[in-house]
mmCIF file of N, CA and C in Angstrom:
data_model
loop_
_atom_site.group_PDB
_atom_site.id
_atom_site.type_symbol
_atom_site.label_atom_id
_atom_site.label_comp_id
_atom_site.label_asym_id
_atom_site.label_seq_id
_atom_site.Cartn_x
_atom_site.Cartn_y
_atom_site.Cartn_z
ATOM 1 N N LEU W 17 -37.077 -1.787 15.869
ATOM 2 C CA LEU W 17 -38.509 -1.817 16.041
ATOM 3 C C LEU W 17 -39.057 -3.237 16.018
ATOM 4 N N ILE W 18 -38.609 -4.003 15.036
ATOM 5 C CA ILE W 18 -39.141 -5.356 14.887
ATOM 6 C C ILE W 18 -38.393 -6.328 15.785
ATOM 7 N N ARG W 19 -37.111 -6.101 15.970
ATOM 8 C CA ARG W 19 -36.287 -6.978 16.802
ATOM 9 C C ARG W 19 -35.701 -6.187 17.965
ATOM 10 N N GLN W 20 -35.564 -6.845 19.097
ATOM 11 C CA GLN W 20 -34.877 -6.247 20.241
ATOM 12 C C GLN W 20 -33.427 -6.716 20.297
ATOM 13 N N ARG W 21 -33.177 -7.901 19.745
ATOM 14 C CA ARG W 21 -31.828 -8.466 19.662
ATOM 15 C C ARG W 21 -31.640 -9.001 18.251
ATOM 16 N N ILE W 22 -30.400 -9.118 17.833
ATOM 17 C CA ILE W 22 -30.132 -9.585 16.464
ATOM 18 C C ILE W 22 -30.509 -11.053 16.284
ATOM 19 N N THR W 23 -30.524 -11.812 17.377
ATOM 20 C CA THR W 23 -30.876 -13.230 17.288
ATOM 21 C C THR W 23 -32.380 -13.462 17.350
ATOM 22 N N ALA W 24 -33.153 -12.429 17.697
ATOM 23 C CA ALA W 24 -34.610 -12.574 17.773
ATOM 24 C C ALA W 24 -35.185 -12.649 16.361
ATOM 25 N N PRO W 25 -36.200 -13.481 16.177
ATOM 26 C CA PRO W 25 -36.784 -13.587 14.836
ATOM 27 C C PRO W 25 -37.650 -12.366 14.506
ATOM 28 N N ALA W 26 -37.707 -12.026 13.244
ATOM 29 C CA ALA W 26 -38.612 -10.977 12.768
ATOM 30 C C ALA W 26 -39.903 -11.671 12.370
ATOM 31 N N THR W 27 -40.959 -11.400 13.090
ATOM 32 C CA THR W 27 -42.219 -12.095 12.839
ATOM 33 C C THR W 27 -43.271 -11.136 12.295
ATOM 34 N N ILE W 28 -44.284 -11.711 11.694
ATOM 35 C CA ILE W 28 -45.417 -10.925 11.192
ATOM 36 C C ILE W 28 -46.086 -10.194 12.354
ATOM 37 N N GLU W 29 -46.182 -10.867 13.491
ATOM 38 C CA GLU W 29 -46.824 -10.270 14.655
ATOM 39 C C GLU W 29 -46.070 -9.032 15.147
ATOM 40 N N SER W 30 -44.734 -9.100 15.135
ATOM 41 C CA SER W 30 -43.967 -7.933 15.586
ATOM 42 C C SER W 30 -44.096 -6.777 14.595
ATOM 43 N N VAL W 31 -44.200 -7.091 13.310
ATOM 44 C CA VAL W 31 -44.422 -6.041 12.310
ATOM 45 C C VAL W 31 -45.793 -5.407 12.533
ATOM 46 N N GLN W 32 -46.811 -6.242 12.748
ATOM 47 C CA GLN W 32 -48.160 -5.728 12.966
ATOM 48 C C GLN W 32 -48.222 -4.885 14.239
ATOM 49 N N ALA W 33 -47.590 -5.340 15.303
ATOM 50 C CA ALA W 33 -47.625 -4.610 16.570
ATOM 51 C C ALA W 33 -46.901 -3.270 16.482
ATOM 52 N N ASN W 34 -45.893 -3.182 15.646
ATOM 53 C CA ASN W 34 -45.094 -1.956 15.544
ATOM 54 C C ASN W 34 -45.353 -1.160 14.271
ATOM 55 N N TRP W 35 -46.424 -1.483 13.544
ATOM 56 C CA TRP W 35 -46.667 -0.842 12.253
ATOM 57 C C TRP W 35 -46.715 0.697 12.313
ATOM 58 N N PRO W 36 -47.379 1.302 13.303
ATOM 59 C CA PRO W 36 -47.381 2.778 13.346
ATOM 60 C C PRO W 36 -45.969 3.367 13.469
ATOM 61 N N GLU W 37 -45.120 2.734 14.246
ATOM 62 C CA GLU W 37 -43.738 3.215 14.383
ATOM 63 C C GLU W 37 -42.929 2.954 13.111
ATOM 64 N N ILE W 38 -43.165 1.827 12.464
ATOM 65 C CA ILE W 38 -42.431 1.477 11.245
ATOM 66 C C ILE W 38 -42.737 2.473 10.131
ATOM 67 N N THR W 39 -43.982 2.864 10.011
ATOM 68 C CA THR W 39 -44.385 3.763 8.924
ATOM 69 C C THR W 39 -44.275 5.241 9.280
ATOM 70 N N ASN W 40 -43.896 5.566 10.500
ATOM 71 C CA ASN W 40 -43.732 6.962 10.911
ATOM 72 C C ASN W 40 -42.441 7.513 10.312
ATOM 73 N N MET W 41 -42.550 8.520 9.489
ATOM 74 C CA MET W 41 -41.384 9.108 8.815
ATOM 75 C C MET W 41 -40.864 10.354 9.529
ATOM 76 N N LYS W 42 -41.352 10.609 10.741
ATOM 77 C CA LYS W 42 -40.932 11.805 11.478
ATOM 78 C C LYS W 42 -39.429 11.815 11.748
ATOM 79 N N ASN W 43 -38.863 10.681 12.107
ATOM 80 C CA ASN W 43 -37.431 10.596 12.413
ATOM 81 C C ASN W 43 -36.629 9.936 11.294
ATOM 82 N N ALA W 44 -37.181 9.927 10.091
ATOM 83 C CA ALA W 44 -36.492 9.292 8.966
ATOM 84 C C ALA W 44 -35.231 10.069 8.601
ATOM 85 N N VAL W 45 -34.207 9.334 8.234
ATOM 86 C CA VAL W 45 -32.944 9.936 7.806
ATOM 87 C C VAL W 45 -32.751 9.591 6.334
ATOM 88 N N PRO W 46 -32.656 10.602 5.459
ATOM 89 C CA PRO W 46 -32.463 10.285 4.040
ATOM 90 C C PRO W 46 -31.074 9.703 3.786
ATOM 91 N N LEU W 47 -31.025 8.627 3.065
ATOM 92 C CA LEU W 47 -29.759 7.988 2.721
ATOM 93 C C LEU W 47 -29.461 8.337 1.271
ATOM 94 N N VAL W 48 -28.552 9.275 1.082
ATOM 95 C CA VAL W 48 -28.320 9.842 -0.244
ATOM 96 C C VAL W 48 -27.326 9.055 -1.087
ATOM 97 N N SER W 49 -26.693 8.051 -0.493
ATOM 98 C CA SER W 49 -25.733 7.270 -1.268
ATOM 99 C C SER W 49 -25.735 5.832 -0.777
ATOM 100 N N LEU W 50 -25.160 4.971 -1.576
ATOM 101 C CA LEU W 50 -25.066 3.566 -1.211
ATOM 102 C C LEU W 50 -24.204 3.387 0.032
ATOM 103 N N SER W 51 -23.118 4.132 0.121
ATOM 104 C CA SER W 51 -22.249 3.993 1.293
ATOM 105 C C SER W 51 -22.950 4.493 2.554
ATOM 106 N N ALA W 52 -23.781 5.525 2.448
ATOM 107 C CA ALA W 52 -24.524 6.007 3.614
ATOM 108 C C ALA W 52 -25.509 4.948 4.093
ATOM 109 N N SER W 53 -26.143 4.244 3.164
ATOM 110 C CA SER W 53 -27.073 3.193 3.565
ATOM 111 C C SER W 53 -26.338 2.018 4.202
ATOM 112 N N ARG W 54 -25.138 1.708 3.696
ATOM 113 C CA ARG W 54 -24.341 0.634 4.304
ATOM 114 C C ARG W 54 -23.942 0.993 5.730
ATOM 115 N N VAL W 55 -23.501 2.221 5.924
ATOM 116 C CA VAL W 55 -23.093 2.665 7.260
ATOM 117 C C VAL W 55 -24.276 2.582 8.217
ATOM 118 N N ALA W 56 -25.444 3.054 7.790
ATOM 119 C CA ALA W 56 -26.634 3.000 8.641
ATOM 120 C C ALA W 56 -26.999 1.560 8.983
ATOM 121 N N LEU W 57 -26.922 0.667 8.005
ATOM 122 C CA LEU W 57 -27.235 -0.739 8.242
ATOM 123 C C LEU W 57 -26.273 -1.364 9.242
ATOM 124 N N VAL W 58 -24.992 -1.124 9.070
ATOM 125 C CA VAL W 58 -23.996 -1.711 9.967
ATOM 126 C C VAL W 58 -24.148 -1.149 11.378
ATOM 127 N N GLU W 59 -24.455 0.148 11.510
ATOM 128 C CA GLU W 59 -24.686 0.724 12.836
ATOM 129 C C GLU W 59 -25.866 0.050 13.519
ATOM 130 N N LYS W 60 -26.940 -0.146 12.784
ATOM 131 C CA LYS W 60 -28.114 -0.781 13.373
ATOM 132 C C LYS W 60 -27.827 -2.234 13.751
ATOM 133 N N LEU W 61 -27.078 -2.938 12.930
ATOM 134 C CA LEU W 61 -26.700 -4.313 13.270
ATOM 135 C C LEU W 61 -25.849 -4.356 14.529
ATOM 136 N N GLU W 62 -24.963 -3.393 14.686
ATOM 137 C CA GLU W 62 -24.122 -3.337 15.884
ATOM 138 C C GLU W 62 -24.978 -3.136 17.132
ATOM 139 N N TYR W 63 -25.938 -2.227 17.075
ATOM 140 C CA TYR W 63 -26.798 -1.999 18.233
ATOM 141 C C TYR W 63 -27.666 -3.213 18.522
ATOM 142 N N LEU W 64 -28.153 -3.871 17.486
ATOM 143 C CA LEU W 64 -28.938 -5.083 17.709
ATOM 144 C C LEU W 64 -28.079 -6.188 18.301
ATOM 145 N N ARG W 65 -26.848 -6.284 17.852
ATOM 146 C CA ARG W 65 -25.949 -7.309 18.379
ATOM 147 C C ARG W 65 -25.727 -7.110 19.870
ATOM 148 N N LYS W 66 -25.693 -5.867 20.300
ATOM 149 C CA LYS W 66 -25.506 -5.560 21.717
ATOM 150 C C LYS W 66 -26.812 -5.650 22.498
ATOM 151 N N GLY W 67 -27.933 -5.862 21.791
ATOM 152 C CA GLY W 67 -29.217 -5.966 22.470
ATOM 153 C C GLY W 67 -29.831 -4.625 22.791
ATOM 154 N N GLU W 68 -29.356 -3.559 22.186
ATOM 155 C CA GLU W 68 -29.874 -2.224 22.438
ATOM 156 C C GLU W 68 -30.850 -1.844 21.338
ATOM 157 N N GLN W 69 -31.616 -0.794 21.584
ATOM 158 C CA GLN W 69 -32.471 -0.241 20.546
ATOM 159 C C GLN W 69 -31.599 0.483 19.536
ATOM 160 N N THR W 70 -32.073 0.605 18.323
ATOM 161 C CA THR W 70 -31.305 1.312 17.301
ATOM 162 C C THR W 70 -31.310 2.804 17.590
ATOM 163 N N PRO W 71 -30.210 3.487 17.345
ATOM 164 C CA PRO W 71 -30.147 4.921 17.614
ATOM 165 C C PRO W 71 -30.927 5.702 16.553
ATOM 166 N N THR W 72 -31.370 6.901 16.928
ATOM 167 C CA THR W 72 -32.078 7.727 15.953
ATOM 168 C C THR W 72 -31.106 8.462 15.062
ATOM 169 N N SER W 73 -29.912 8.720 15.558
ATOM 170 C CA SER W 73 -28.907 9.368 14.715
ATOM 171 C C SER W 73 -27.531 9.035 15.252
ATOM 172 N N SER W 74 -26.542 9.271 14.438
ATOM 173 C CA SER W 74 -25.168 8.996 14.824
ATOM 174 C C SER W 74 -24.348 10.255 14.667
ATOM 175 N N SER W 75 -23.503 10.535 15.649
ATOM 176 C CA SER W 75 -22.659 11.722 15.552
ATOM 177 C C SER W 75 -21.214 11.341 15.271
ATOM 178 N N GLU W 76 -20.984 10.052 14.996
ATOM 179 C CA GLU W 76 -19.621 9.628 14.718
ATOM 180 C C GLU W 76 -19.157 10.158 13.378
ATOM 181 N N GLY W 77 -17.890 10.418 13.294
ATOM 182 C CA GLY W 77 -17.336 10.874 12.038
ATOM 183 C C GLY W 77 -15.832 10.747 12.086
ATOM 184 N N ALA W 78 -15.243 10.817 10.953
ATOM 185 C CA ALA W 78 -13.793 10.726 10.881
ATOM 186 C C ALA W 78 -13.291 11.860 10.006
ATOM 187 N N LEU W 79 -12.130 12.336 10.330
ATOM 188 C CA LEU W 79 -11.522 13.416 9.573
ATOM 189 C C LEU W 79 -10.382 12.851 8.748
ATOM 190 N N PHE W 80 -10.404 13.115 7.465
ATOM 191 C CA PHE W 80 -9.351 12.655 6.568
ATOM 192 C C PHE W 80 -8.473 13.855 6.242
ATOM 193 N N THR W 81 -7.224 13.791 6.631
ATOM 194 C CA THR W 81 -6.304 14.894 6.348
ATOM 195 C C THR W 81 -5.198 14.405 5.421
ATOM 196 N N PHE W 82 -4.668 15.335 4.641
ATOM 197 C CA PHE W 82 -3.573 14.997 3.743
ATOM 198 C C PHE W 82 -2.733 16.238 3.508
ATOM 199 N N SER W 83 -1.535 16.011 3.041
ATOM 200 C CA SER W 83 -0.614 17.112 2.752
ATOM 201 C C SER W 83 -0.125 16.979 1.310
ATOM 202 N N SER W 84 0.699 17.925 0.897
ATOM 203 C CA SER W 84 1.245 17.859 -0.463
ATOM 204 C C SER W 84 2.080 16.591 -0.642
ATOM 205 N N LYS W 85 2.706 16.130 0.440
ATOM 206 C CA LYS W 85 3.487 14.888 0.367
ATOM 207 C C LYS W 85 2.586 13.712 -0.033
ATOM 208 N N ASP W 86 1.393 13.648 0.557
ATOM 209 C CA ASP W 86 0.455 12.571 0.226
ATOM 210 C C ASP W 86 0.006 12.654 -1.229
ATOM 211 N N LEU W 87 -0.217 13.872 -1.707
ATOM 212 C CA LEU W 87 -0.622 14.058 -3.105
ATOM 213 C C LEU W 87 0.474 13.591 -4.057
ATOM 214 N N ILE W 88 1.715 13.914 -3.710
ATOM 215 C CA ILE W 88 2.853 13.529 -4.549
ATOM 216 C C ILE W 88 3.052 12.016 -4.532
ATOM 217 N N LEU W 89 2.964 11.412 -3.346
ATOM 218 C CA LEU W 89 3.111 9.955 -3.254
ATOM 219 C C LEU W 89 2.017 9.235 -4.040
ATOM 220 N N TYR W 90 0.811 9.769 -3.989
ATOM 221 C CA TYR W 90 -0.278 9.172 -4.764
ATOM 222 C C TYR W 90 0.017 9.271 -6.262
ATOM 223 N N ALA W 91 0.457 10.450 -6.694
ATOM 224 C CA ALA W 91 0.775 10.641 -8.119
ATOM 225 C C ALA W 91 1.860 9.669 -8.565
ATOM 226 N N LEU W 92 2.889 9.495 -7.733
ATOM 227 C CA LEU W 92 3.945 8.533 -8.062
ATOM 228 C C LEU W 92 3.384 7.112 -8.113
ATOM 229 N N GLY W 93 2.498 6.814 -7.175
ATOM 230 C CA GLY W 93 1.914 5.478 -7.106
ATOM 231 C C GLY W 93 1.071 5.112 -8.309
ATOM 232 N N VAL W 94 0.460 6.107 -8.932
ATOM 233 C CA VAL W 94 -0.368 5.809 -10.109
ATOM 234 C C VAL W 94 0.383 6.028 -11.411
ATOM 235 N N GLY W 95 1.692 6.302 -11.304
ATOM 236 C CA GLY W 95 2.520 6.315 -12.506
ATOM 237 C C GLY W 95 2.988 7.657 -13.023
ATOM 238 N N ALA W 96 2.773 8.738 -12.289
ATOM 239 C CA ALA W 96 3.280 10.035 -12.749
ATOM 240 C C ALA W 96 4.808 10.016 -12.699
ATOM 241 N N SER W 97 5.434 10.742 -13.620
ATOM 242 C CA SER W 97 6.891 10.722 -13.714
ATOM 243 C C SER W 97 7.418 12.110 -14.049
ATOM 244 N N VAL W 98 8.592 12.431 -13.523
ATOM 245 C CA VAL W 98 9.234 13.707 -13.859
ATOM 246 C C VAL W 98 9.760 13.680 -15.288
ATOM 247 N N GLN W 99 9.806 12.520 -15.901
ATOM 248 C CA GLN W 99 10.235 12.409 -17.290
ATOM 249 C C GLN W 99 9.233 13.076 -18.236
ATOM 250 N N ASN W 100 7.980 13.150 -17.813
ATOM 251 C CA ASN W 100 6.939 13.800 -18.607
ATOM 252 C C ASN W 100 6.734 15.209 -18.055
ATOM 253 N N PRO W 101 7.101 16.258 -18.795
ATOM 254 C CA PRO W 101 6.993 17.635 -18.297
ATOM 255 C C PRO W 101 5.580 18.032 -17.873
ATOM 256 N N GLU W 102 4.558 17.462 -18.492
ATOM 257 C CA GLU W 102 3.178 17.783 -18.130
ATOM 258 C C GLU W 102 2.810 17.261 -16.740
ATOM 259 N N GLU W 103 3.516 16.244 -16.269
ATOM 260 C CA GLU W 103 3.212 15.651 -14.969
ATOM 261 C C GLU W 103 4.015 16.274 -13.840
ATOM 262 N N LEU W 104 4.905 17.184 -14.158
ATOM 263 C CA LEU W 104 5.716 17.825 -13.126
ATOM 264 C C LEU W 104 4.841 18.583 -12.135
ATOM 265 N N LYS W 105 3.735 19.134 -12.602
ATOM 266 C CA LYS W 105 2.835 19.871 -11.713
ATOM 267 C C LYS W 105 2.184 18.955 -10.670
ATOM 268 N N LEU W 106 2.222 17.647 -10.900
ATOM 269 C CA LEU W 106 1.682 16.684 -9.938
ATOM 270 C C LEU W 106 2.723 16.242 -8.919
ATOM 271 N N LEU W 107 4.004 16.499 -9.217
ATOM 272 C CA LEU W 107 5.087 15.943 -8.405
ATOM 273 C C LEU W 107 5.929 16.988 -7.676
ATOM 274 N N TYR W 108 5.737 18.249 -7.973
ATOM 275 C CA TYR W 108 6.561 19.290 -7.356
ATOM 276 C C TYR W 108 5.638 20.310 -6.694
ATOM 277 N N GLU W 109 5.651 20.340 -5.347
ATOM 278 C CA GLU W 109 4.690 21.172 -4.625
ATOM 279 C C GLU W 109 4.886 22.674 -4.832
ATOM 280 N N ASN W 110 6.058 23.111 -5.285
ATOM 281 C CA ASN W 110 6.275 24.535 -5.534
ATOM 282 C C ASN W 110 6.025 24.922 -6.993
ATOM 283 N N HIS W 111 5.537 24.006 -7.785
ATOM 284 C CA HIS W 111 5.176 24.305 -9.175
ATOM 285 C C HIS W 111 4.017 25.307 -9.151
ATOM 286 N N GLN W 112 4.032 26.277 -10.058
ATOM 287 C CA GLN W 112 2.998 27.311 -10.030
ATOM 288 C C GLN W 112 1.604 26.749 -10.290
ATOM 289 N N ASN W 113 1.496 25.597 -10.925
ATOM 290 C CA ASN W 113 0.204 24.947 -11.174
ATOM 291 C C ASN W 113 0.093 23.615 -10.436
ATOM 292 N N PHE W 114 0.709 23.523 -9.254
ATOM 293 C CA PHE W 114 0.653 22.275 -8.483
ATOM 294 C C PHE W 114 -0.805 21.839 -8.354
ATOM 295 N N SER W 115 -1.051 20.593 -8.688
ATOM 296 C CA SER W 115 -2.423 20.090 -8.632
ATOM 297 C C SER W 115 -2.421 18.614 -8.259
ATOM 298 N N VAL W 116 -3.620 18.108 -8.063
ATOM 299 C CA VAL W 116 -3.791 16.732 -7.626
ATOM 300 C C VAL W 116 -4.509 15.942 -8.719
ATOM 301 N N ILE W 117 -4.181 14.680 -8.810
ATOM 302 C CA ILE W 117 -4.899 13.795 -9.724
ATOM 303 C C ILE W 117 -6.314 13.628 -9.154
ATOM 304 N N PRO W 118 -7.362 13.873 -9.936
ATOM 305 C CA PRO W 118 -8.734 13.835 -9.413
ATOM 306 C C PRO W 118 -9.111 12.544 -8.698
ATOM 307 N N SER W 119 -8.549 11.426 -9.109
ATOM 308 C CA SER W 119 -8.914 10.164 -8.459
ATOM 309 C C SER W 119 -8.393 10.074 -7.027
ATOM 310 N N PHE W 120 -7.537 11.006 -6.608
ATOM 311 C CA PHE W 120 -7.063 11.018 -5.220
ATOM 312 C C PHE W 120 -8.238 11.140 -4.252
ATOM 313 N N TYR W 121 -9.284 11.816 -4.672
ATOM 314 C CA TYR W 121 -10.394 12.107 -3.768
ATOM 315 C C TYR W 121 -11.295 10.910 -3.485
ATOM 316 N N ILE W 122 -10.981 9.746 -4.016
ATOM 317 C CA ILE W 122 -11.695 8.543 -3.589
ATOM 318 C C ILE W 122 -11.091 7.994 -2.302
ATOM 319 N N LEU W 123 -9.892 8.440 -1.953
ATOM 320 C CA LEU W 123 -9.205 7.902 -0.779
ATOM 321 C C LEU W 123 -9.941 8.135 0.537
ATOM 322 N N PRO W 124 -10.595 9.285 0.784
ATOM 323 C CA PRO W 124 -11.324 9.414 2.050
ATOM 324 C C PRO W 124 -12.392 8.342 2.232
ATOM 325 N N SER W 125 -13.128 8.025 1.169
ATOM 326 C CA SER W 125 -14.146 6.982 1.314
ATOM 327 C C SER W 125 -13.508 5.610 1.498
ATOM 328 N N MET W 126 -12.399 5.360 0.809
ATOM 329 C CA MET W 126 -11.696 4.089 0.999
ATOM 330 C C MET W 126 -11.181 3.978 2.431
ATOM 331 N N HIS W 127 -10.664 5.066 2.948
ATOM 332 C CA HIS W 127 -10.173 5.086 4.327
ATOM 333 C C HIS W 127 -11.322 4.829 5.304
ATOM 334 N N ALA W 128 -12.468 5.452 5.059
ATOM 335 C CA ALA W 128 -13.616 5.264 5.943
ATOM 336 C C ALA W 128 -14.080 3.816 5.947
ATOM 337 N N VAL W 129 -14.115 3.194 4.789
ATOM 338 C CA VAL W 129 -14.564 1.802 4.700
ATOM 339 C C VAL W 129 -13.588 0.868 5.396
ATOM 340 N N THR W 130 -12.297 1.057 5.165
ATOM 341 C CA THR W 130 -11.324 0.121 5.722
ATOM 342 C C THR W 130 -11.049 0.345 7.198
ATOM 343 N N SER W 131 -11.354 1.518 7.729
ATOM 344 C CA SER W 131 -11.096 1.753 9.144
ATOM 345 C C SER W 131 -12.367 1.713 9.966
ATOM 346 N N PHE W 132 -13.480 1.397 9.340
ATOM 347 C CA PHE W 132 -14.751 1.385 10.050
ATOM 348 C C PHE W 132 -14.723 0.292 11.099
ATOM 349 N N ARG W 133 -14.910 0.648 12.352
ATOM 350 C CA ARG W 133 -14.735 -0.309 13.446
ATOM 351 C C ARG W 133 -15.851 -1.340 13.542
ATOM 352 N N ARG W 134 -16.889 -1.190 12.779
ATOM 353 C CA ARG W 134 -18.004 -2.126 12.872
ATOM 354 C C ARG W 134 -18.096 -3.068 11.679
ATOM 355 N N LEU W 135 -17.015 -3.274 10.989
ATOM 356 C CA LEU W 135 -17.068 -4.140 9.812
ATOM 357 C C LEU W 135 -17.472 -5.569 10.150
ATOM 358 N N ASN W 136 -17.113 -6.040 11.316
ATOM 359 C CA ASN W 136 -17.376 -7.438 11.668
ATOM 360 C C ASN W 136 -18.563 -7.584 12.608
ATOM 361 N N THR W 137 -19.601 -6.761 12.441
ATOM 362 C CA THR W 137 -20.745 -6.831 13.334
ATOM 363 C C THR W 137 -21.796 -7.827 12.888
ATOM 364 N N ILE W 138 -21.716 -8.304 11.678
ATOM 365 C CA ILE W 138 -22.706 -9.259 11.199
ATOM 366 C C ILE W 138 -22.318 -10.634 11.730
ATOM 367 N N PRO W 139 -23.173 -11.243 12.543
ATOM 368 C CA PRO W 139 -22.830 -12.529 13.149
ATOM 369 C C PRO W 139 -22.534 -13.589 12.101
ATOM 370 N N GLY W 140 -21.458 -14.316 12.317
ATOM 371 C CA GLY W 140 -21.091 -15.394 11.418
ATOM 372 C C GLY W 140 -20.359 -14.949 10.170
ATOM 373 N N LYS W 141 -20.149 -13.657 10.010
ATOM 374 C CA LYS W 141 -19.455 -13.129 8.829
ATOM 375 C C LYS W 141 -18.207 -12.385 9.271
ATOM 376 N N THR W 142 -17.111 -12.654 8.613
ATOM 377 C CA THR W 142 -15.871 -11.938 8.868
ATOM 378 C C THR W 142 -15.472 -11.233 7.588
ATOM 379 N N ILE W 143 -15.227 -9.943 7.704
ATOM 380 C CA ILE W 143 -14.866 -9.146 6.540
ATOM 381 C C ILE W 143 -13.453 -8.633 6.736
ATOM 382 N N SER W 144 -12.596 -8.895 5.786
ATOM 383 C CA SER W 144 -11.227 -8.396 5.841
ATOM 384 C C SER W 144 -10.932 -7.665 4.549
ATOM 385 N N LEU W 145 -10.495 -6.430 4.670
ATOM 386 C CA LEU W 145 -10.180 -5.637 3.490
ATOM 387 C C LEU W 145 -8.678 -5.492 3.314
ATOM 388 N N GLU W 146 -7.915 -6.388 3.886
ATOM 389 C CA GLU W 146 -6.454 -6.328 3.783
ATOM 390 C C GLU W 146 -5.972 -7.001 2.528
#
């Protein structure tokens, strides 16, 4: 609204000229988490970098899939051992109480952050999560 390109300055005049659109909440998207706000910001920066208008919504998404093998490898990676009988349920997929370490569920968000194709959209900034 205020800028047409990322290199264009944001001026008081452009804010004044676009004030009705800026304050219109008809197309507002609630950002329920910090990561959702980051994604929205990076998407808008990408569109500005290309000189396009910002989109009203995004339909992009990623699917995170995993198997029992991934759960077992994660458990091993964080220190689970067959030496401890209580941890066997984390390492043997045919155990009657096979379960996952709760911290495994942070991996989808970590995967989304590290594979996000727009990480380097901010001009002059390079972000590497390697």
